[in-house]
């Protein structure tokens, strides 16, 4: 398991299917949990997925307890990687927010490249270590504090920096957690209304696709 520690990553060698080991990772300090499934040679994907299901159930149970004890205000996002598509039907038991079937993901990428050869350059750039990555950057790179811009305008400014704006997260500035009709404190990707003007504040963040 990996845990964030002051902006860095630290590896913890424990069992993800033992409750006490999961509790030791301080689950209450995370905004999101990503459960990855180990692909083992000679082991069916469904069997590997079952271990991940146990992890997800334990994590959600602990998070529900933290919620009742008011250690957290909302349930963190939980995303799971699975190997067998049949497991997707069981993810509702663990209240997972989203899932990704890694084998299908690779198959779809290969299918896209087979149908349209030009897309290969894009796929290779996204998945190679030296290519573009998703980054969360301060809004000061795209807007002045107090400036009112639509997301279209933010995307245009990101383009001038050779970046692609994907979404944003507004800092919480008032008790109702709303600003210009947009929720604060939440990550919003591909906003539905890109024309809506938003007054950007210093601690807001923009999600971009860029080299650094």
PDB file of C-alpha atoms in Angstrom:
ATOM      1  CA  UNK A   1       0.000   0.000   0.000  1.00  0.00           C
ATOM      2  CA  UNK A   2       1.117   3.576  -0.675  1.00  0.00           C
ATOM      3  CA  UNK A   3       0.273   6.496   1.546  1.00  0.00           C
ATOM      4  CA  UNK A   4       0.842  10.203   1.035  1.00  0.00           C
ATOM      5  CA  UNK A   5       3.123  11.897   3.520  1.00  0.00           C
ATOM      6  CA  UNK A   6       3.674  15.654   3.110  1.00  0.00           C
ATOM      7  CA  UNK A   7       3.557  15.549  -0.662  1.00  0.00           C
ATOM      8  CA  UNK A   8       5.606  12.373  -1.040  1.00  0.00           C
ATOM      9  CA  UNK A   9       4.813   8.675  -1.178  1.00  0.00           C
ATOM     10  CA  UNK A  10       5.761   6.067   1.385  1.00  0.00           C
ATOM     11  CA  UNK A  11       5.468   2.330   0.885  1.00  0.00           C
ATOM     12  CA  UNK A  12       3.860   0.302   3.661  1.00  0.00           C
ATOM     13  CA  UNK A  13       4.213  -3.447   3.422  1.00  0.00           C
ATOM     14  CA  UNK A  14       1.035  -4.831   4.990  1.00  0.00           C
ATOM     15  CA  UNK A  15      -1.873  -6.996   3.973  1.00  0.00           C
ATOM     16  CA  UNK A  16      -4.739  -5.035   2.341  1.00  0.00           C
ATOM     17  CA  UNK A  17      -7.247  -7.689   3.428  1.00  0.00           C
ATOM     18  CA  UNK A  18      -6.548  -7.383   7.167  1.00  0.00           C
ATOM     19  CA  UNK A  19      -8.568  -4.662   8.902  1.00  0.00           C
ATOM     20  CA  UNK A  20      -5.909  -3.712  11.453  1.00  0.00           C
ATOM     21  CA  UNK A  21      -3.332  -3.181   8.711  1.00  0.00           C
ATOM     22  CA  UNK A  22      -5.732  -0.911   6.818  1.00  0.00           C
ATOM     23  CA  UNK A  23      -6.509   1.076   9.966  1.00  0.00           C
ATOM     24  CA  UNK A  24      -2.773   1.654  10.472  1.00  0.00           C
ATOM     25  CA  UNK A  25      -2.664   3.554   7.152  1.00  0.00           C
ATOM     26  CA  UNK A  26      -4.800   6.337   8.702  1.00  0.00           C
ATOM     27  CA  UNK A  27      -7.667   6.090   6.208  1.00  0.00           C
ATOM     28  CA  UNK A  28      -9.389   9.112   7.716  1.00  0.00           C
ATOM     29  CA  UNK A  29      -6.704  11.419   6.280  1.00  0.00           C
ATOM     30  CA  UNK A  30      -7.431  10.693   2.604  1.00  0.00           C
ATOM     31  CA  UNK A  31      -9.743  12.408   0.142  1.00  0.00           C
ATOM     32  CA  UNK A  32      -9.664   9.462  -2.277  1.00  0.00           C
ATOM     33  CA  UNK A  33      -8.759   5.773  -2.287  1.00  0.00           C
ATOM     34  CA  UNK A  34      -7.602   3.832  -5.347  1.00  0.00           C
ATOM     35  CA  UNK A  35      -7.627   0.041  -5.033  1.00  0.00           C
ATOM     36  CA  UNK A  36      -5.381  -1.728  -7.552  1.00  0.00           C
ATOM     37  CA  UNK A  37      -5.729  -5.426  -8.355  1.00  0.00           C
ATOM     38  CA  UNK A  38      -2.643  -7.601  -8.559  1.00  0.00           C
ATOM     39  CA  UNK A  39      -2.404  -9.647 -11.740  1.00  0.00           C
ATOM     40  CA  UNK A  40      -0.786 -12.966 -10.853  1.00  0.00           C
ATOM     41  CA  UNK A  41       0.359 -15.560 -13.345  1.00  0.00           C
ATOM     42  CA  UNK A  42      -1.819 -18.660 -13.339  1.00  0.00           C
ATOM     43  CA  UNK A  43      -4.466 -17.009 -11.153  1.00  0.00           C
ATOM     44  CA  UNK A  44      -7.848 -16.171 -12.666  1.00  0.00           C
ATOM     45  CA  UNK A  45      -8.778 -12.494 -12.740  1.00  0.00           C
ATOM     46  CA  UNK A  46     -11.934 -13.193 -10.742  1.00  0.00           C
ATOM     47  CA  UNK A  47      -9.857 -14.610  -7.873  1.00  0.00           C
ATOM     48  CA  UNK A  48      -7.601 -11.548  -7.818  1.00  0.00           C
ATOM     49  CA  UNK A  49     -10.660  -9.295  -7.930  1.00  0.00           C
ATOM     50  CA  UNK A  50     -12.078 -11.037  -4.860  1.00  0.00           C
ATOM     51  CA  UNK A  51      -9.117  -9.825  -2.773  1.00  0.00           C
ATOM     52  CA  UNK A  52      -9.703  -6.290  -3.999  1.00  0.00           C
ATOM     53  CA  UNK A  53     -13.394  -6.615  -3.099  1.00  0.00           C
ATOM     54  CA  UNK A  54     -12.448  -7.543   0.465  1.00  0.00           C
ATOM     55  CA  UNK A  55     -10.183  -4.496   0.649  1.00  0.00           C
ATOM     56  CA  UNK A  56     -12.924  -2.196  -0.650  1.00  0.00           C
ATOM     57  CA  UNK A  57     -15.497  -3.548   1.800  1.00  0.00           C
ATOM     58  CA  UNK A  58     -13.117  -3.086   4.731  1.00  0.00           C
ATOM     59  CA  UNK A  59     -12.137   0.414   3.632  1.00  0.00           C
ATOM     60  CA  UNK A  60     -15.761   1.510   3.215  1.00  0.00           C
ATOM     61  CA  UNK A  61     -16.728   0.018   6.564  1.00  0.00           C
ATOM     62  CA  UNK A  62     -13.948   1.945   8.303  1.00  0.00           C
ATOM     63  CA  UNK A  63     -14.870   5.136   6.451  1.00  0.00           C
ATOM     64  CA  UNK A  64     -18.503   4.740   7.507  1.00  0.00           C
ATOM     65  CA  UNK A  65     -17.313   4.478  11.104  1.00  0.00           C
ATOM     66  CA  UNK A  66     -15.193   7.628  10.729  1.00  0.00           C
ATOM     67  CA  UNK A  67     -18.249   9.381   9.308  1.00  0.00           C
ATOM     68  CA  UNK A  68     -20.371   8.423  12.320  1.00  0.00           C
ATOM     69  CA  UNK A  69     -17.589   9.533  14.678  1.00  0.00           C
ATOM     70  CA  UNK A  70     -17.371  12.826  12.720  1.00  0.00           C
ATOM     71  CA  UNK A  71     -13.688  12.289  11.953  1.00  0.00           C
ATOM     72  CA  UNK A  72     -14.586  12.959   8.314  1.00  0.00           C
ATOM     73  CA  UNK A  73     -17.398  15.050   6.826  1.00  0.00           C
ATOM     74  CA  UNK A  74     -18.087  13.046   3.649  1.00  0.00           C
ATOM     75  CA  UNK A  75     -17.154   9.635   2.312  1.00  0.00           C
ATOM     76  CA  UNK A  76     -13.942   9.837   0.256  1.00  0.00           C
ATOM     77  CA  UNK A  77     -14.008   8.832  -3.400  1.00  0.00           C
ATOM     78  CA  UNK A  78     -13.098   5.174  -3.939  1.00  0.00           C
ATOM     79  CA  UNK A  79     -12.085   3.852  -7.357  1.00  0.00           C
ATOM     80  CA  UNK A  80     -11.229   0.236  -8.108  1.00  0.00           C
ATOM     81  CA  UNK A  81      -9.202  -1.485 -10.782  1.00  0.00           C
ATOM     82  CA  UNK A  82     -10.584  -4.910 -11.679  1.00  0.00           C
ATOM     83  CA  UNK A  83      -9.462  -7.620 -14.074  1.00  0.00           C
ATOM     84  CA  UNK A  84     -12.694  -9.483 -14.792  1.00  0.00           C
ATOM     85  CA  UNK A  85     -15.724  -7.539 -16.153  1.00  0.00           C
ATOM     86  CA  UNK A  86     -18.054  -9.793 -14.165  1.00  0.00           C
ATOM     87  CA  UNK A  87     -16.747  -8.248 -10.949  1.00  0.00           C
ATOM     88  CA  UNK A  88     -18.198  -4.887 -11.942  1.00  0.00           C
ATOM     89  CA  UNK A  89     -21.665  -6.094 -10.979  1.00  0.00           C
ATOM     90  CA  UNK A  90     -20.466  -6.695  -7.406  1.00  0.00           C
ATOM     91  CA  UNK A  91     -18.839  -3.301  -6.893  1.00  0.00           C
ATOM     92  CA  UNK A  92     -22.122  -1.813  -5.695  1.00  0.00           C
ATOM     93  CA  UNK A  93     -21.711  -3.900  -2.527  1.00  0.00           C
ATOM     94  CA  UNK A  94     -18.553  -1.961  -1.723  1.00  0.00           C
ATOM     95  CA  UNK A  95     -20.128   1.396  -2.693  1.00  0.00           C
ATOM     96  CA  UNK A  96     -17.284   2.097  -5.111  1.00  0.00           C
ATOM     97  CA  UNK A  97     -17.658   5.398  -6.956  1.00  0.00           C
ATOM     98  CA  UNK A  98     -16.112   4.130 -10.161  1.00  0.00           C
ATOM     99  CA  UNK A  99     -14.161   1.222 -11.596  1.00  0.00           C
ATOM    100  CA  UNK A 100     -11.801   0.449 -14.428  1.00  0.00           C
ATOM    101  CA  UNK A 101     -11.391  -2.929 -16.130  1.00  0.00           C
ATOM    102  CA  UNK A 102      -7.706  -2.656 -17.021  1.00  0.00           C
ATOM    103  CA  UNK A 103      -7.777  -5.452 -19.613  1.00  0.00           C
ATOM    104  CA  UNK A 104     -10.694  -3.830 -21.428  1.00  0.00           C
ATOM    105  CA  UNK A 105      -8.963  -0.460 -21.229  1.00  0.00           C
ATOM    106  CA  UNK A 106      -5.888  -1.823 -23.029  1.00  0.00           C
ATOM    107  CA  UNK A 107      -8.076  -3.589 -25.587  1.00  0.00           C
ATOM    108  CA  UNK A 108      -9.979  -0.387 -26.368  1.00  0.00           C
ATOM    109  CA  UNK A 109      -6.738   1.562 -26.790  1.00  0.00           C
ATOM    110  CA  UNK A 110      -5.404  -1.061 -29.199  1.00  0.00           C
ATOM    111  CA  UNK A 111      -8.713  -1.035 -31.064  1.00  0.00           C
ATOM    112  CA  UNK A 112      -8.599   2.734 -31.453  1.00  0.00           C
ATOM    113  CA  UNK A 113      -5.070   2.603 -32.815  1.00  0.00           C
ATOM    114  CA  UNK A 114      -6.033  -0.155 -35.244  1.00  0.00           C
ATOM    115  CA  UNK A 115      -8.984   1.862 -36.576  1.00  0.00           C
ATOM    116  CA  UNK A 116      -7.202   5.214 -36.669  1.00  0.00           C
ATOM    117  CA  UNK A 117      -3.421   5.042 -36.915  1.00  0.00           C
ATOM    118  CA  UNK A 118      -2.897   8.742 -36.135  1.00  0.00           C
ATOM    119  CA  UNK A 119      -4.165   8.241 -32.593  1.00  0.00           C
ATOM    120  CA  UNK A 120      -1.140   6.101 -31.757  1.00  0.00           C
ATOM    121  CA  UNK A 121       0.983   9.231 -31.193  1.00  0.00           C
ATOM    122  CA  UNK A 122      -1.546  10.539 -28.671  1.00  0.00           C
ATOM    123  CA  UNK A 123      -1.851   7.229 -26.799  1.00  0.00           C
ATOM    124  CA  UNK A 124       1.922   6.772 -26.625  1.00  0.00           C
ATOM    125  CA  UNK A 125       2.366  10.319 -25.330  1.00  0.00           C
ATOM    126  CA  UNK A 126      -0.224   9.794 -22.585  1.00  0.00           C
ATOM    127  CA  UNK A 127       1.220   6.490 -21.391  1.00  0.00           C
ATOM    128  CA  UNK A 128       4.975   6.901 -21.799  1.00  0.00           C
ATOM    129  CA  UNK A 129       6.946   8.135 -18.734  1.00  0.00           C
ATOM    130  CA  UNK A 130       8.196  11.224 -20.599  1.00  0.00           C
ATOM    131  CA  UNK A 131       4.811  12.238 -22.016  1.00  0.00           C
ATOM    132  CA  UNK A 132       2.048  14.544 -20.789  1.00  0.00           C
ATOM    133  CA  UNK A 133       0.430  13.891 -17.426  1.00  0.00           C
ATOM    134  CA  UNK A 134      -2.443  15.196 -15.351  1.00  0.00           C
ATOM    135  CA  UNK A 135      -1.411  17.944 -12.923  1.00  0.00           C
ATOM    136  CA  UNK A 136      -3.259  20.110 -10.414  1.00  0.00           C
ATOM    137  CA  UNK A 137      -1.953  23.672 -10.593  1.00  0.00           C
ATOM    138  CA  UNK A 138      -2.701  26.916  -8.812  1.00  0.00           C
ATOM    139  CA  UNK A 139      -5.189  29.194 -10.526  1.00  0.00           C
ATOM    140  CA  UNK A 140      -2.663  32.067 -10.410  1.00  0.00           C
ATOM    141  CA  UNK A 141      -1.119  30.604 -13.565  1.00  0.00           C
ATOM    142  CA  UNK A 142      -4.364  31.177 -15.462  1.00  0.00           C
ATOM    143  CA  UNK A 143      -6.259  34.008 -13.740  1.00  0.00           C
ATOM    144  CA  UNK A 144      -5.786  36.887 -11.346  1.00  0.00           C
ATOM    145  CA  UNK A 145      -7.356  36.773  -7.893  1.00  0.00           C
ATOM    146  CA  UNK A 146     -10.899  38.114  -8.152  1.00  0.00           C
ATOM    147  CA  UNK A 147     -10.958  37.839 -11.942  1.00  0.00           C
ATOM    148  CA  UNK A 148     -14.222  36.567 -13.457  1.00  0.00           C
ATOM    149  CA  UNK A 149     -13.632  34.045 -16.255  1.00  0.00           C
ATOM    150  CA  UNK A 150     -15.595  31.219 -17.822  1.00  0.00           C
ATOM    151  CA  UNK A 151     -13.999  27.794 -18.114  1.00  0.00           C
ATOM    152  CA  UNK A 152     -13.739  28.352 -21.871  1.00  0.00           C
ATOM    153  CA  UNK A 153     -11.509  31.352 -21.130  1.00  0.00           C
ATOM    154  CA  UNK A 154      -9.453  29.336 -18.651  1.00  0.00           C
ATOM    155  CA  UNK A 155      -9.018  26.638 -21.318  1.00  0.00           C
ATOM    156  CA  UNK A 156      -7.807  29.302 -23.767  1.00  0.00           C
ATOM    157  CA  UNK A 157      -5.214  30.566 -21.298  1.00  0.00           C
ATOM    158  CA  UNK A 158      -4.091  27.014 -20.598  1.00  0.00           C
ATOM    159  CA  UNK A 159      -3.711  26.476 -24.342  1.00  0.00           C
ATOM    160  CA  UNK A 160      -1.390  29.494 -24.492  1.00  0.00           C
ATOM    161  CA  UNK A 161       0.794  27.624 -21.990  1.00  0.00           C
ATOM    162  CA  UNK A 162       0.675  24.485 -24.217  1.00  0.00           C
ATOM    163  CA  UNK A 163      -1.596  22.773 -21.667  1.00  0.00           C
ATOM    164  CA  UNK A 164      -5.123  21.372 -21.742  1.00  0.00           C
ATOM    165  CA  UNK A 165      -7.469  22.406 -18.916  1.00  0.00           C
ATOM    166  CA  UNK A 166      -9.604  19.454 -17.822  1.00  0.00           C
ATOM    167  CA  UNK A 167     -11.390  20.759 -14.744  1.00  0.00           C
ATOM    168  CA  UNK A 168     -11.050  22.688 -11.497  1.00  0.00           C
ATOM    169  CA  UNK A 169     -11.551  22.668  -7.745  1.00  0.00           C
ATOM    170  CA  UNK A 170     -12.799  25.815  -6.024  1.00  0.00           C
ATOM    171  CA  UNK A 171     -11.479  26.541  -2.550  1.00  0.00           C
ATOM    172  CA  UNK A 172     -14.110  26.859   0.185  1.00  0.00           C
ATOM    173  CA  UNK A 173     -14.646  30.583   0.837  1.00  0.00           C
ATOM    174  CA  UNK A 174     -18.056  30.695   2.564  1.00  0.00           C
ATOM    175  CA  UNK A 175     -20.343  28.592   4.725  1.00  0.00           C
ATOM    176  CA  UNK A 176     -22.764  27.479   1.986  1.00  0.00           C
ATOM    177  CA  UNK A 177     -19.846  26.224  -0.136  1.00  0.00           C
ATOM    178  CA  UNK A 178     -21.224  27.797  -3.310  1.00  0.00           C
ATOM    179  CA  UNK A 179     -19.682  30.448  -5.551  1.00  0.00           C
ATOM    180  CA  UNK A 180     -21.372  31.845  -8.640  1.00  0.00           C
ATOM    181  CA  UNK A 181     -23.661  28.807  -8.671  1.00  0.00           C
ATOM    182  CA  UNK A 182     -20.737  26.349  -8.579  1.00  0.00           C
ATOM    183  CA  UNK A 183     -19.966  24.025  -5.657  1.00  0.00           C
ATOM    184  CA  UNK A 184     -16.824  24.752  -3.658  1.00  0.00           C
ATOM    185  CA  UNK A 185     -14.554  22.075  -2.225  1.00  0.00           C
ATOM    186  CA  UNK A 186     -15.313  19.582  -4.993  1.00  0.00           C
ATOM    187  CA  UNK A 187     -13.275  18.410  -7.963  1.00  0.00           C
ATOM    188  CA  UNK A 188     -15.159  19.123 -11.192  1.00  0.00           C
ATOM    189  CA  UNK A 189     -13.901  17.569 -14.424  1.00  0.00           C
ATOM    190  CA  UNK A 190     -15.257  18.550 -17.848  1.00  0.00           C
ATOM    191  CA  UNK A 191     -17.806  21.021 -16.399  1.00  0.00           C
ATOM    192  CA  UNK A 192     -21.182  20.898 -18.127  1.00  0.00           C
ATOM    193  CA  UNK A 193     -21.552  24.682 -18.336  1.00  0.00           C
ATOM    194  CA  UNK A 194     -18.229  25.991 -19.578  1.00  0.00           C
ATOM    195  CA  UNK A 195     -19.666  29.431 -20.363  1.00  0.00           C
ATOM    196  CA  UNK A 196     -20.609  30.246 -16.765  1.00  0.00           C
ATOM    197  CA  UNK A 197     -18.514  33.047 -15.271  1.00  0.00           C
ATOM    198  CA  UNK A 198     -16.653  32.154 -12.089  1.00  0.00           C
ATOM    199  CA  UNK A 199     -14.844  34.548  -9.773  1.00  0.00           C
ATOM    200  CA  UNK A 200     -11.497  32.863  -9.197  1.00  0.00           C
ATOM    201  CA  UNK A 201      -9.836  33.070  -5.788  1.00  0.00           C
ATOM    202  CA  UNK A 202      -6.161  32.520  -4.792  1.00  0.00           C
ATOM    203  CA  UNK A 203      -6.516  28.957  -3.454  1.00  0.00           C
ATOM    204  CA  UNK A 204      -8.519  27.599  -6.412  1.00  0.00           C
ATOM    205  CA  UNK A 205      -6.893  24.884  -8.507  1.00  0.00           C
ATOM    206  CA  UNK A 206      -7.004  23.914 -12.176  1.00  0.00           C
ATOM    207  CA  UNK A 207      -6.585  20.351 -13.466  1.00  0.00           C
ATOM    208  CA  UNK A 208      -4.487  20.295 -16.630  1.00  0.00           C
ATOM    209  CA  UNK A 209      -2.825  17.877 -19.013  1.00  0.00           C
ATOM    210  CA  UNK A 210       0.782  18.998 -19.428  1.00  0.00           C
ATOM    211  CA  UNK A 211       4.405  17.862 -19.463  1.00  0.00           C
ATOM    212  CA  UNK A 212       5.169  19.263 -16.011  1.00  0.00           C
TER     213      UNK A 212
END
